[in-house]
mmCIF file with all atom_site columns, C-alpha atoms and ligand atoms in Angstrom:
data_model
loop_
_atom_site.group_PDB
_atom_site.id
_atom_site.type_symbol
_atom_site.label_atom_id
_atom_site.label_alt_id
_atom_site.label_comp_id
_atom_site.label_asym_id
_atom_site.label_entity_id
_atom_site.label_seq_id
_atom_site.pdbx_PDB_ins_code
_atom_site.Cartn_x
_atom_site.Cartn_y
_atom_site.Cartn_z
_atom_site.occupancy
_atom_site.B_iso_or_equiv
_atom_site.pdbx_formal_charge
_atom_site.auth_seq_id
_atom_site.auth_comp_id
_atom_site.auth_asym_id
_atom_site.auth_atom_id
_atom_site.pdbx_PDB_model_num
ATOM   1   C CA  . UNK A 1 1   ? -28.877 -84.216  -131.930 1.00 69.00 ? 13  UNK A CA  1
ATOM   2   C CA  . UNK A 1 2   ? -25.416 -85.311  -130.816 1.00 81.00 ? 14  UNK A CA  1
ATOM   3   C CA  . UNK A 1 3   ? -22.626 -83.691  -132.763 1.00 91.00 ? 15  UNK A CA  1
ATOM   4   C CA  . UNK A 1 4   ? -20.260 -86.052  -134.538 1.00 95.00 ? 16  UNK A CA  1
ATOM   5   C CA  . UNK A 1 5   ? -16.736 -86.206  -133.099 1.00 97.00 ? 17  UNK A CA  1
ATOM   6   C CA  . UNK A 1 6   ? -13.880 -86.737  -135.521 1.00 98.00 ? 18  UNK A CA  1
ATOM   7   C CA  . UNK A 1 7   ? -10.223 -87.135  -134.631 1.00 98.00 ? 19  UNK A CA  1
ATOM   8   C CA  . UNK A 1 8   ? -7.542  -85.874  -136.981 1.00 98.00 ? 20  UNK A CA  1
ATOM   9   C CA  . UNK A 1 9   ? -4.017  -87.141  -136.984 1.00 98.00 ? 21  UNK A CA  1
ATOM   10  C CA  . UNK A 1 10  ? -1.733  -85.335  -139.369 1.00 95.00 ? 22  UNK A CA  1
ATOM   11  C CA  . UNK A 1 11  ? 1.815   -86.380  -140.032 1.00 94.00 ? 23  UNK A CA  1
ATOM   12  C CA  . UNK A 1 12  ? 4.495   -87.098  -142.513 1.00 93.00 ? 24  UNK A CA  1
ATOM   13  C CA  . UNK A 1 13  ? 3.903   -90.823  -141.901 1.00 97.00 ? 25  UNK A CA  1
ATOM   14  C CA  . UNK A 1 14  ? 7.300   -91.628  -143.405 1.00 97.00 ? 26  UNK A CA  1
ATOM   15  C CA  . UNK A 1 15  ? 6.578   -94.412  -142.575 1.00 98.00 ? 27  UNK A CA  1
ATOM   16  C CA  . UNK A 1 16  ? 3.402   -94.785  -140.507 1.00 98.00 ? 28  UNK A CA  1
ATOM   17  C CA  . UNK A 1 17  ? 4.087   -97.000  -137.457 1.00 98.00 ? 29  UNK A CA  1
ATOM   18  C CA  . UNK A 1 18  ? 2.344   -98.571  -134.472 1.00 98.00 ? 30  UNK A CA  1
ATOM   19  C CA  . UNK A 1 19  ? 2.968   -95.433  -132.383 1.00 96.00 ? 31  UNK A CA  1
ATOM   20  C CA  . UNK A 1 20  ? 0.576   -93.546  -134.693 1.00 97.00 ? 32  UNK A CA  1
ATOM   21  C CA  . UNK A 1 21  ? -1.982  -96.351  -134.777 1.00 98.00 ? 33  UNK A CA  1
ATOM   22  C CA  . UNK A 1 22  ? -2.040  -96.889  -131.016 1.00 97.00 ? 34  UNK A CA  1
ATOM   23  C CA  . UNK A 1 23  ? -2.317  -93.129  -130.482 1.00 97.00 ? 35  UNK A CA  1
ATOM   24  C CA  . UNK A 1 24  ? -5.284  -92.931  -132.877 1.00 98.00 ? 36  UNK A CA  1
ATOM   25  C CA  . UNK A 1 25  ? -7.100  -95.941  -131.419 1.00 98.00 ? 37  UNK A CA  1
ATOM   26  C CA  . UNK A 1 26  ? -6.634  -94.817  -127.818 1.00 97.00 ? 38  UNK A CA  1
ATOM   27  C CA  . UNK A 1 27  ? -7.845  -91.334  -128.685 1.00 98.00 ? 39  UNK A CA  1
ATOM   28  C CA  . UNK A 1 28  ? -10.875 -92.782  -130.431 1.00 98.00 ? 40  UNK A CA  1
ATOM   29  C CA  . UNK A 1 29  ? -11.905 -94.969  -127.523 1.00 98.00 ? 41  UNK A CA  1
ATOM   30  C CA  . UNK A 1 30  ? -11.037 -92.600  -124.649 1.00 97.00 ? 42  UNK A CA  1
ATOM   31  C CA  . UNK A 1 31  ? -12.785 -89.593  -126.248 1.00 97.00 ? 43  UNK A CA  1
ATOM   32  C CA  . UNK A 1 32  ? -15.626 -91.506  -127.935 1.00 97.00 ? 44  UNK A CA  1
ATOM   33  C CA  . UNK A 1 33  ? -14.649 -90.350  -131.427 1.00 98.00 ? 45  UNK A CA  1
ATOM   34  C CA  . UNK A 1 34  ? -16.787 -91.616  -134.289 1.00 98.00 ? 46  UNK A CA  1
ATOM   35  C CA  . UNK A 1 35  ? -13.796 -91.862  -136.577 1.00 98.00 ? 47  UNK A CA  1
ATOM   36  C CA  . UNK A 1 36  ? -10.182 -90.830  -137.011 1.00 98.00 ? 48  UNK A CA  1
ATOM   37  C CA  . UNK A 1 37  ? -8.973  -89.124  -140.146 1.00 98.00 ? 49  UNK A CA  1
ATOM   38  C CA  . UNK A 1 38  ? -5.332  -89.751  -141.056 1.00 98.00 ? 50  UNK A CA  1
ATOM   39  C CA  . UNK A 1 39  ? -3.980  -86.853  -143.078 1.00 97.00 ? 51  UNK A CA  1
ATOM   40  C CA  . UNK A 1 40  ? -0.562  -87.357  -144.663 1.00 96.00 ? 52  UNK A CA  1
ATOM   41  C CA  . UNK A 1 41  ? 1.122   -84.008  -145.279 1.00 92.00 ? 53  UNK A CA  1
ATOM   42  C CA  . UNK A 1 42  ? 1.775   -82.748  -148.775 1.00 86.00 ? 54  UNK A CA  1
ATOM   43  C CA  . UNK A 1 43  ? 4.779   -80.484  -148.446 1.00 67.00 ? 55  UNK A CA  1
ATOM   44  C CA  . UNK A 1 44  ? 5.487   -80.412  -144.729 1.00 56.00 ? 56  UNK A CA  1
ATOM   45  C CA  . UNK A 1 45  ? 6.292   -76.925  -143.398 1.00 56.00 ? 57  UNK A CA  1
ATOM   46  C CA  . UNK A 1 46  ? 8.290   -78.189  -140.437 1.00 59.00 ? 58  UNK A CA  1
ATOM   47  C CA  . UNK A 1 47  ? 10.507  -80.870  -141.890 1.00 57.00 ? 59  UNK A CA  1
ATOM   48  C CA  . UNK A 1 48  ? 13.477  -80.647  -144.136 1.00 57.00 ? 60  UNK A CA  1
ATOM   49  C CA  . UNK A 1 49  ? 11.924  -81.589  -147.441 1.00 57.00 ? 61  UNK A CA  1
ATOM   50  C CA  . UNK A 1 50  ? 15.016  -83.322  -148.653 1.00 62.00 ? 62  UNK A CA  1
ATOM   51  C CA  . UNK A 1 51  ? 14.825  -87.031  -148.166 1.00 80.00 ? 63  UNK A CA  1
ATOM   52  C CA  . UNK A 1 52  ? 11.089  -87.169  -147.509 1.00 90.00 ? 64  UNK A CA  1
ATOM   53  C CA  . UNK A 1 53  ? 9.360   -89.940  -149.462 1.00 93.00 ? 65  UNK A CA  1
ATOM   54  C CA  . UNK A 1 54  ? 6.807   -89.000  -152.098 1.00 91.00 ? 66  UNK A CA  1
ATOM   55  C CA  . UNK A 1 55  ? 3.321   -88.144  -150.875 1.00 92.00 ? 67  UNK A CA  1
ATOM   56  C CA  . UNK A 1 56  ? 2.002   -91.075  -152.945 1.00 94.00 ? 68  UNK A CA  1
ATOM   57  C CA  . UNK A 1 57  ? 4.194   -93.618  -151.126 1.00 95.00 ? 69  UNK A CA  1
ATOM   58  C CA  . UNK A 1 58  ? 3.317   -92.198  -147.709 1.00 96.00 ? 70  UNK A CA  1
ATOM   59  C CA  . UNK A 1 59  ? -0.369  -92.213  -148.636 1.00 97.00 ? 71  UNK A CA  1
ATOM   60  C CA  . UNK A 1 60  ? -0.239  -95.865  -149.745 1.00 98.00 ? 72  UNK A CA  1
ATOM   61  C CA  . UNK A 1 61  ? 1.506   -96.947  -146.557 1.00 98.00 ? 73  UNK A CA  1
ATOM   62  C CA  . UNK A 1 62  ? -1.103  -95.069  -144.525 1.00 98.00 ? 74  UNK A CA  1
ATOM   63  C CA  . UNK A 1 63  ? -3.901  -96.837  -146.414 1.00 98.00 ? 75  UNK A CA  1
ATOM   64  C CA  . UNK A 1 64  ? -2.276  -100.243 -145.861 1.00 98.00 ? 76  UNK A CA  1
ATOM   65  C CA  . UNK A 1 65  ? -1.831  -99.539  -142.142 1.00 98.00 ? 77  UNK A CA  1
ATOM   66  C CA  . UNK A 1 66  ? -5.378  -98.339  -141.509 1.00 98.00 ? 78  UNK A CA  1
ATOM   67  C CA  . UNK A 1 67  ? -7.634  -100.397 -143.767 1.00 96.00 ? 79  UNK A CA  1
ATOM   68  C CA  . UNK A 1 68  ? -8.339  -103.108 -141.191 1.00 96.00 ? 80  UNK A CA  1
ATOM   69  C CA  . UNK A 1 69  ? -9.900  -100.560 -138.797 1.00 98.00 ? 81  UNK A CA  1
ATOM   70  C CA  . UNK A 1 70  ? -13.408 -99.507  -139.899 1.00 98.00 ? 82  UNK A CA  1
ATOM   71  C CA  . UNK A 1 71  ? -13.099 -96.259  -137.877 1.00 98.00 ? 83  UNK A CA  1
ATOM   72  C CA  . UNK A 1 72  ? -9.917  -95.115  -139.619 1.00 98.00 ? 84  UNK A CA  1
ATOM   73  C CA  . UNK A 1 73  ? -10.075 -93.060  -142.802 1.00 98.00 ? 85  UNK A CA  1
ATOM   74  C CA  . UNK A 1 74  ? -7.240  -91.607  -144.879 1.00 98.00 ? 86  UNK A CA  1
ATOM   75  C CA  . UNK A 1 75  ? -7.689  -88.142  -146.346 1.00 97.00 ? 87  UNK A CA  1
ATOM   76  C CA  . UNK A 1 76  ? -5.826  -86.591  -149.280 1.00 96.00 ? 88  UNK A CA  1
ATOM   77  C CA  . UNK A 1 77  ? -6.878  -83.062  -148.317 1.00 95.00 ? 89  UNK A CA  1
ATOM   78  C CA  . UNK A 1 78  ? -3.297  -81.877  -147.682 1.00 93.00 ? 90  UNK A CA  1
ATOM   79  C CA  . UNK A 1 79  ? -1.655  -83.866  -150.465 1.00 92.00 ? 91  UNK A CA  1
ATOM   80  C CA  . UNK A 1 80  ? -3.991  -82.231  -152.989 1.00 91.00 ? 92  UNK A CA  1
ATOM   81  C CA  . UNK A 1 81  ? -3.074  -78.712  -151.916 1.00 87.00 ? 93  UNK A CA  1
ATOM   82  C CA  . UNK A 1 82  ? -0.246  -77.090  -153.866 1.00 79.00 ? 94  UNK A CA  1
ATOM   83  C CA  . UNK A 1 83  ? 2.798   -75.826  -152.007 1.00 77.00 ? 95  UNK A CA  1
ATOM   84  C CA  . UNK A 1 84  ? 3.265   -75.744  -148.270 1.00 81.00 ? 96  UNK A CA  1
ATOM   85  C CA  . UNK A 1 85  ? 0.324   -77.042  -146.258 1.00 84.00 ? 97  UNK A CA  1
ATOM   86  C CA  . UNK A 1 86  ? -0.739  -75.677  -142.891 1.00 92.00 ? 98  UNK A CA  1
ATOM   87  C CA  . UNK A 1 87  ? -2.939  -77.321  -140.283 1.00 94.00 ? 99  UNK A CA  1
ATOM   88  C CA  . UNK A 1 88  ? -5.031  -74.186  -139.807 1.00 96.00 ? 100 UNK A CA  1
ATOM   89  C CA  . UNK A 1 89  ? -6.077  -74.233  -143.496 1.00 94.00 ? 101 UNK A CA  1
ATOM   90  C CA  . UNK A 1 90  ? -6.995  -77.919  -143.254 1.00 95.00 ? 102 UNK A CA  1
ATOM   91  C CA  . UNK A 1 91  ? -9.103  -77.432  -140.136 1.00 96.00 ? 103 UNK A CA  1
ATOM   92  C CA  . UNK A 1 92  ? -10.844 -74.383  -141.598 1.00 96.00 ? 104 UNK A CA  1
ATOM   93  C CA  . UNK A 1 93  ? -11.662 -76.299  -144.786 1.00 95.00 ? 105 UNK A CA  1
ATOM   94  C CA  . UNK A 1 94  ? -12.969 -79.320  -142.860 1.00 96.00 ? 106 UNK A CA  1
ATOM   95  C CA  . UNK A 1 95  ? -15.081 -77.154  -140.583 1.00 95.00 ? 107 UNK A CA  1
ATOM   96  C CA  . UNK A 1 96  ? -16.577 -75.287  -143.541 1.00 95.00 ? 108 UNK A CA  1
ATOM   97  C CA  . UNK A 1 97  ? -17.478 -78.577  -145.213 1.00 94.00 ? 109 UNK A CA  1
ATOM   98  C CA  . UNK A 1 98  ? -18.917 -80.165  -142.038 1.00 92.00 ? 110 UNK A CA  1
ATOM   99  C CA  . UNK A 1 99  ? -20.693 -77.754  -139.695 1.00 90.00 ? 111 UNK A CA  1
ATOM   100 C CA  . UNK A 1 100 ? -22.034 -80.419  -137.377 1.00 93.00 ? 112 UNK A CA  1
ATOM   101 C CA  . UNK A 1 101 ? -18.693 -81.999  -136.469 1.00 96.00 ? 113 UNK A CA  1
ATOM   102 C CA  . UNK A 1 102 ? -16.402 -81.351  -133.510 1.00 95.00 ? 114 UNK A CA  1
ATOM   103 C CA  . UNK A 1 103 ? -12.784 -81.907  -134.500 1.00 97.00 ? 115 UNK A CA  1
ATOM   104 C CA  . UNK A 1 104 ? -10.130 -83.293  -132.158 1.00 98.00 ? 116 UNK A CA  1
ATOM   105 C CA  . UNK A 1 105 ? -6.587  -82.808  -133.376 1.00 98.00 ? 117 UNK A CA  1
ATOM   106 C CA  . UNK A 1 106 ? -4.414  -85.694  -132.155 1.00 98.00 ? 118 UNK A CA  1
ATOM   107 C CA  . UNK A 1 107 ? -0.699  -85.118  -131.737 1.00 96.00 ? 119 UNK A CA  1
ATOM   108 C CA  . UNK A 1 108 ? 2.383   -86.076  -129.778 1.00 94.00 ? 120 UNK A CA  1
ATOM   109 C CA  . UNK A 1 109 ? 3.789   -83.754  -127.126 1.00 93.00 ? 121 UNK A CA  1
ATOM   110 C CA  . UNK A 1 110 ? 6.814   -82.962  -129.329 1.00 91.00 ? 122 UNK A CA  1
ATOM   111 C CA  . UNK A 1 111 ? 4.402   -81.376  -131.814 1.00 92.00 ? 123 UNK A CA  1
ATOM   112 C CA  . UNK A 1 112 ? 2.421   -79.544  -129.132 1.00 94.00 ? 124 UNK A CA  1
ATOM   113 C CA  . UNK A 1 113 ? 5.575   -78.052  -127.664 1.00 93.00 ? 125 UNK A CA  1
ATOM   114 C CA  . UNK A 1 114 ? 6.380   -76.395  -130.970 1.00 94.00 ? 126 UNK A CA  1
ATOM   115 C CA  . UNK A 1 115 ? 2.836   -75.336  -131.786 1.00 95.00 ? 127 UNK A CA  1
ATOM   116 C CA  . UNK A 1 116 ? 3.714   -71.654  -131.299 1.00 94.00 ? 128 UNK A CA  1
ATOM   117 C CA  . UNK A 1 117 ? 5.682   -71.930  -134.577 1.00 96.00 ? 129 UNK A CA  1
ATOM   118 C CA  . UNK A 1 118 ? 2.588   -73.057  -136.525 1.00 95.00 ? 130 UNK A CA  1
ATOM   119 C CA  . UNK A 1 119 ? 0.673   -70.646  -138.760 1.00 95.00 ? 131 UNK A CA  1
ATOM   120 C CA  . UNK A 1 120 ? -2.121  -68.860  -136.801 1.00 96.00 ? 132 UNK A CA  1
ATOM   121 C CA  . UNK A 1 121 ? -1.660  -71.270  -133.911 1.00 95.00 ? 133 UNK A CA  1
ATOM   122 C CA  . UNK A 1 122 ? -3.749  -69.111  -131.561 1.00 95.00 ? 134 UNK A CA  1
ATOM   123 C CA  . UNK A 1 123 ? -6.748  -69.349  -133.872 1.00 95.00 ? 135 UNK A CA  1
ATOM   124 C CA  . UNK A 1 124 ? -6.121  -73.064  -134.348 1.00 96.00 ? 136 UNK A CA  1
ATOM   125 C CA  . UNK A 1 125 ? -6.144  -73.627  -130.587 1.00 95.00 ? 137 UNK A CA  1
ATOM   126 C CA  . UNK A 1 126 ? -9.537  -71.942  -130.399 1.00 94.00 ? 138 UNK A CA  1
ATOM   127 C CA  . UNK A 1 127 ? -11.005 -73.741  -133.417 1.00 93.00 ? 139 UNK A CA  1
ATOM   128 C CA  . UNK A 1 128 ? -10.672 -77.354  -132.320 1.00 94.00 ? 140 UNK A CA  1
ATOM   129 C CA  . UNK A 1 129 ? -9.841  -79.572  -129.395 1.00 96.00 ? 141 UNK A CA  1
ATOM   130 C CA  . UNK A 1 130 ? -6.429  -81.179  -128.966 1.00 97.00 ? 142 UNK A CA  1
ATOM   131 C CA  . UNK A 1 131 ? -5.545  -84.632  -127.695 1.00 98.00 ? 143 UNK A CA  1
ATOM   132 C CA  . UNK A 1 132 ? -1.890  -84.829  -126.699 1.00 97.00 ? 144 UNK A CA  1
ATOM   133 C CA  . UNK A 1 133 ? 0.070   -88.054  -126.265 1.00 95.00 ? 145 UNK A CA  1
ATOM   134 C CA  . UNK A 1 134 ? 3.131   -88.232  -124.068 1.00 92.00 ? 146 UNK A CA  1
ATOM   135 C CA  . UNK A 1 135 ? 6.375   -89.121  -125.807 1.00 88.00 ? 147 UNK A CA  1
ATOM   136 C CA  . UNK A 1 136 ? 9.378   -90.373  -123.909 1.00 80.00 ? 148 UNK A CA  1
ATOM   137 C CA  . UNK A 1 137 ? 11.732  -87.469  -124.628 1.00 73.00 ? 149 UNK A CA  1
ATOM   138 C CA  . UNK A 1 138 ? 10.434  -84.554  -122.555 1.00 77.00 ? 150 UNK A CA  1
ATOM   139 C CA  . UNK A 1 139 ? 9.821   -83.661  -118.967 1.00 84.00 ? 151 UNK A CA  1
ATOM   140 C CA  . UNK A 1 140 ? 6.220   -84.235  -117.839 1.00 86.00 ? 152 UNK A CA  1
ATOM   141 C CA  . UNK A 1 141 ? 6.145   -81.118  -115.634 1.00 90.00 ? 153 UNK A CA  1
ATOM   142 C CA  . UNK A 1 142 ? 7.278   -78.971  -118.551 1.00 90.00 ? 154 UNK A CA  1
ATOM   143 C CA  . UNK A 1 143 ? 4.451   -80.343  -120.702 1.00 92.00 ? 155 UNK A CA  1
ATOM   144 C CA  . UNK A 1 144 ? 1.806   -79.925  -117.983 1.00 93.00 ? 156 UNK A CA  1
ATOM   145 C CA  . UNK A 1 145 ? 2.842   -76.293  -117.378 1.00 94.00 ? 157 UNK A CA  1
ATOM   146 C CA  . UNK A 1 146 ? 2.690   -75.543  -121.078 1.00 94.00 ? 158 UNK A CA  1
ATOM   147 C CA  . UNK A 1 147 ? -0.733  -77.172  -121.452 1.00 95.00 ? 159 UNK A CA  1
ATOM   148 C CA  . UNK A 1 148 ? -2.039  -75.182  -118.485 1.00 96.00 ? 160 UNK A CA  1
ATOM   149 C CA  . UNK A 1 149 ? -0.687  -71.965  -119.950 1.00 96.00 ? 161 UNK A CA  1
ATOM   150 C CA  . UNK A 1 150 ? -2.189  -72.608  -123.414 1.00 95.00 ? 162 UNK A CA  1
ATOM   151 C CA  . UNK A 1 151 ? -5.488  -73.720  -121.904 1.00 95.00 ? 163 UNK A CA  1
ATOM   152 C CA  . UNK A 1 152 ? -5.809  -70.535  -119.853 1.00 95.00 ? 164 UNK A CA  1
ATOM   153 C CA  . UNK A 1 153 ? -5.082  -68.423  -122.941 1.00 94.00 ? 165 UNK A CA  1
ATOM   154 C CA  . UNK A 1 154 ? -7.139  -70.235  -125.561 1.00 92.00 ? 166 UNK A CA  1
ATOM   155 C CA  . UNK A 1 155 ? -10.120 -71.866  -123.894 1.00 90.00 ? 167 UNK A CA  1
ATOM   156 C CA  . UNK A 1 156 ? -9.296  -75.162  -122.173 1.00 86.00 ? 168 UNK A CA  1
ATOM   157 C CA  . UNK A 1 157 ? -9.167  -77.137  -125.407 1.00 92.00 ? 169 UNK A CA  1
ATOM   158 C CA  . UNK A 1 158 ? -6.126  -79.322  -124.758 1.00 96.00 ? 170 UNK A CA  1
ATOM   159 C CA  . UNK A 1 159 ? -6.416  -82.748  -123.150 1.00 97.00 ? 171 UNK A CA  1
ATOM   160 C CA  . UNK A 1 160 ? -3.583  -85.091  -122.214 1.00 95.00 ? 172 UNK A CA  1
ATOM   161 C CA  . UNK A 1 161 ? -4.208  -88.652  -123.331 1.00 95.00 ? 173 UNK A CA  1
ATOM   162 C CA  . UNK A 1 162 ? -3.712  -91.418  -120.846 1.00 88.00 ? 174 UNK A CA  1
ATOM   163 C CA  . UNK A 1 163 ? -2.086  -94.060  -123.050 1.00 90.00 ? 175 UNK A CA  1
ATOM   164 C CA  . UNK A 1 164 ? 1.031   -96.225  -122.943 1.00 91.00 ? 176 UNK A CA  1
ATOM   165 C CA  . UNK A 1 165 ? 4.263   -94.530  -123.947 1.00 90.00 ? 177 UNK A CA  1
ATOM   166 C CA  . UNK A 1 166 ? 5.304   -96.038  -127.250 1.00 91.00 ? 178 UNK A CA  1
ATOM   167 C CA  . UNK A 1 167 ? 8.893   -95.353  -128.060 1.00 91.00 ? 179 UNK A CA  1
ATOM   168 C CA  . UNK A 1 168 ? 8.663   -95.708  -131.838 1.00 95.00 ? 180 UNK A CA  1
ATOM   169 C CA  . UNK A 1 169 ? 9.425   -92.968  -134.342 1.00 95.00 ? 181 UNK A CA  1
ATOM   170 C CA  . UNK A 1 170 ? 9.598   -92.882  -138.124 1.00 97.00 ? 182 UNK A CA  1
ATOM   171 C CA  . UNK A 1 171 ? 13.177  -91.622  -137.851 1.00 96.00 ? 183 UNK A CA  1
ATOM   172 C CA  . UNK A 1 172 ? 14.127  -94.709  -135.849 1.00 96.00 ? 184 UNK A CA  1
ATOM   173 C CA  . UNK A 1 173 ? 12.466  -96.993  -138.435 1.00 98.00 ? 185 UNK A CA  1
ATOM   174 C CA  . UNK A 1 174 ? 14.232  -95.329  -141.374 1.00 97.00 ? 186 UNK A CA  1
ATOM   175 C CA  . UNK A 1 175 ? 17.493  -95.611  -139.488 1.00 97.00 ? 187 UNK A CA  1
ATOM   176 C CA  . UNK A 1 176 ? 16.949  -99.292  -138.691 1.00 98.00 ? 188 UNK A CA  1
ATOM   177 C CA  . UNK A 1 177 ? 16.221  -100.121 -142.343 1.00 97.00 ? 189 UNK A CA  1
ATOM   178 C CA  . UNK A 1 178 ? 19.283  -98.230  -143.419 1.00 95.00 ? 190 UNK A CA  1
ATOM   179 C CA  . UNK A 1 179 ? 21.345  -100.257 -140.946 1.00 96.00 ? 191 UNK A CA  1
ATOM   180 C CA  . UNK A 1 180 ? 19.781  -103.548 -142.121 1.00 96.00 ? 192 UNK A CA  1
ATOM   181 C CA  . UNK A 1 181 ? 17.965  -104.063 -138.789 1.00 98.00 ? 193 UNK A CA  1
ATOM   182 C CA  . UNK A 1 182 ? 14.523  -105.622 -138.380 1.00 98.00 ? 194 UNK A CA  1
ATOM   183 C CA  . UNK A 1 183 ? 11.412  -103.396 -138.220 1.00 98.00 ? 195 UNK A CA  1
ATOM   184 C CA  . UNK A 1 184 ? 9.093   -106.293 -137.464 1.00 98.00 ? 196 UNK A CA  1
ATOM   185 C CA  . UNK A 1 185 ? 6.359   -105.352 -134.922 1.00 97.00 ? 197 UNK A CA  1
ATOM   186 C CA  . UNK A 1 186 ? 7.219   -101.657 -135.264 1.00 98.00 ? 198 UNK A CA  1
ATOM   187 C CA  . UNK A 1 187 ? 5.006   -101.223 -138.331 1.00 98.00 ? 199 UNK A CA  1
ATOM   188 C CA  . UNK A 1 188 ? 2.083   -103.315 -139.652 1.00 98.00 ? 200 UNK A CA  1
ATOM   189 C CA  . UNK A 1 189 ? 3.181   -106.261 -141.774 1.00 98.00 ? 201 UNK A CA  1
ATOM   190 C CA  . UNK A 1 190 ? 1.639   -104.794 -144.945 1.00 98.00 ? 202 UNK A CA  1
ATOM   191 C CA  . UNK A 1 191 ? 3.658   -101.601 -144.468 1.00 98.00 ? 203 UNK A CA  1
ATOM   192 C CA  . UNK A 1 192 ? 6.815   -103.609 -143.852 1.00 98.00 ? 204 UNK A CA  1
ATOM   193 C CA  . UNK A 1 193 ? 6.243   -105.523 -147.113 1.00 98.00 ? 205 UNK A CA  1
ATOM   194 C CA  . UNK A 1 194 ? 5.608   -102.288 -149.034 1.00 98.00 ? 206 UNK A CA  1
ATOM   195 C CA  . UNK A 1 195 ? 8.833   -100.768 -147.697 1.00 98.00 ? 207 UNK A CA  1
ATOM   196 C CA  . UNK A 1 196 ? 10.892  -103.775 -148.776 1.00 97.00 ? 208 UNK A CA  1
ATOM   197 C CA  . UNK A 1 197 ? 9.140   -104.144 -152.112 1.00 98.00 ? 209 UNK A CA  1
ATOM   198 C CA  . UNK A 1 198 ? 9.929   -100.548 -153.103 1.00 97.00 ? 210 UNK A CA  1
ATOM   199 C CA  . UNK A 1 199 ? 13.359  -100.578 -151.424 1.00 96.00 ? 211 UNK A CA  1
ATOM   200 C CA  . UNK A 1 200 ? 12.549  -97.528  -149.346 1.00 96.00 ? 212 UNK A CA  1
ATOM   201 C CA  . UNK A 1 201 ? 14.947  -95.959  -146.808 1.00 96.00 ? 213 UNK A CA  1
ATOM   202 C CA  . UNK A 1 202 ? 17.978  -98.001  -147.925 1.00 93.00 ? 214 UNK A CA  1
HETATM 203 P P1  . ATP L 2 .   ? 9.808   -88.452  -137.401 1.00 71.25 ? 305 ATP L P1  1
HETATM 204 O O1  . ATP L 2 .   ? 10.594  -89.412  -136.574 1.00 71.25 ? 305 ATP L O1  1
HETATM 205 O O2  . ATP L 2 .   ? 10.098  -88.523  -138.886 1.00 71.25 ? 305 ATP L O2  1
HETATM 206 O O3  . ATP L 2 .   ? 9.837   -87.034  -136.873 1.00 71.25 ? 305 ATP L O3  1
HETATM 207 P P2  . ATP L 2 .   ? 7.291   -89.282  -136.165 1.00 71.25 ? 305 ATP L P2  1
HETATM 208 O O4  . ATP L 2 .   ? 7.490   -90.711  -135.776 1.00 71.25 ? 305 ATP L O4  1
HETATM 209 O O5  . ATP L 2 .   ? 7.331   -88.247  -135.085 1.00 71.25 ? 305 ATP L O5  1
HETATM 210 O O6  . ATP L 2 .   ? 8.281   -88.897  -137.374 1.00 71.25 ? 305 ATP L O6  1
HETATM 211 P P3  . ATP L 2 .   ? 5.148   -87.967  -137.616 1.00 71.25 ? 305 ATP L P3  1
HETATM 212 O O7  . ATP L 2 .   ? 4.565   -88.462  -138.891 1.00 71.25 ? 305 ATP L O7  1
HETATM 213 O O8  . ATP L 2 .   ? 5.978   -86.763  -137.658 1.00 71.25 ? 305 ATP L O8  1
HETATM 214 O O9  . ATP L 2 .   ? 5.942   -89.230  -136.969 1.00 71.25 ? 305 ATP L O9  1
HETATM 215 O O10 . ATP L 2 .   ? 4.056   -87.853  -136.481 1.00 71.25 ? 305 ATP L O10 1
HETATM 216 C C1  . ATP L 2 .   ? 2.723   -87.433  -136.626 1.00 71.25 ? 305 ATP L C1  1
HETATM 217 C C2  . ATP L 2 .   ? 2.183   -87.170  -135.234 1.00 71.25 ? 305 ATP L C2  1
HETATM 218 O O11 . ATP L 2 .   ? 2.204   -88.372  -134.454 1.00 71.25 ? 305 ATP L O11 1
HETATM 219 C C3  . ATP L 2 .   ? 3.026   -86.148  -134.445 1.00 71.25 ? 305 ATP L C3  1
HETATM 220 O O12 . ATP L 2 .   ? 2.151   -85.311  -133.729 1.00 71.25 ? 305 ATP L O12 1
HETATM 221 C C4  . ATP L 2 .   ? 3.839   -87.013  -133.518 1.00 71.25 ? 305 ATP L C4  1
HETATM 222 O O13 . ATP L 2 .   ? 4.160   -86.329  -132.310 1.00 71.25 ? 305 ATP L O13 1
HETATM 223 C C5  . ATP L 2 .   ? 2.896   -88.165  -133.222 1.00 71.25 ? 305 ATP L C5  1
HETATM 224 N N1  . ATP L 2 .   ? 3.613   -89.400  -132.900 1.00 71.25 ? 305 ATP L N1  1
HETATM 225 C C6  . ATP L 2 .   ? 4.456   -90.081  -133.699 1.00 71.25 ? 305 ATP L C6  1
HETATM 226 N N2  . ATP L 2 .   ? 4.945   -91.162  -133.079 1.00 71.25 ? 305 ATP L N2  1
HETATM 227 C C7  . ATP L 2 .   ? 4.389   -91.194  -131.853 1.00 71.25 ? 305 ATP L C7  1
HETATM 228 C C8  . ATP L 2 .   ? 4.511   -92.066  -130.716 1.00 71.25 ? 305 ATP L C8  1
HETATM 229 N N3  . ATP L 2 .   ? 5.319   -93.124  -130.719 1.00 71.25 ? 305 ATP L N3  1
HETATM 230 N N4  . ATP L 2 .   ? 3.798   -91.767  -129.602 1.00 71.25 ? 305 ATP L N4  1
HETATM 231 C C9  . ATP L 2 .   ? 2.984   -90.670  -129.582 1.00 71.25 ? 305 ATP L C9  1
HETATM 232 N N5  . ATP L 2 .   ? 2.837   -89.809  -130.603 1.00 71.25 ? 305 ATP L N5  1
HETATM 233 C C10 . ATP L 2 .   ? 3.523   -90.052  -131.740 1.00 71.25 ? 305 ATP L C10 1
#
């Protein structure tokens, strides 16, 4: 029997934007994933907690952004956990609950390049596969060398995704709202409406 393949994209999603959605959809189609699980962080270990929107708001925006894609699912697994959440704990929990699934962790190269700061990152790199999207800020050669190094150490689990470079970040969106600039076409319309309705990022 073929094992099910599930992609995981974890993030603060503050707010979720088309960069995340395009990354997830490309990963799904290129790697033949059955579905992609969006996991908004609870208390993010790598971001300054101050100024981060509530987990509830980020969860709602993620639901609004993904509900038109039948392959996208939003998980509260990290939001439900008390205190700081770590990817390794999430992956271990998912793997324990679903033996017959292969997990593909989807992330941008900025995240991969700091993976050595993540809890038990060596074990994490052995436990699941990684799909890495280019982002416009770093040198391609630097990324390729790092991927090669990690692959030789931890079992050839990292793949680089061939997808368009999308120069959108949540930081940029928050900044644009704060400056009174348009965010149209950077986030789904439903997310845009939610942001304005609840006067977020002003
Ligand atoms: P911020 O600007 O607040 O740091 P972000 O836009 O990077 O946020 P996150 O929620 O931190 O969004 O991202 C979750 C994951 O999605 C990370 O692995 C990040 O690298 C990746 N990602 C976000 N935006 C893009 C994009 N435009 N292209 C490729 N990957 C992206």
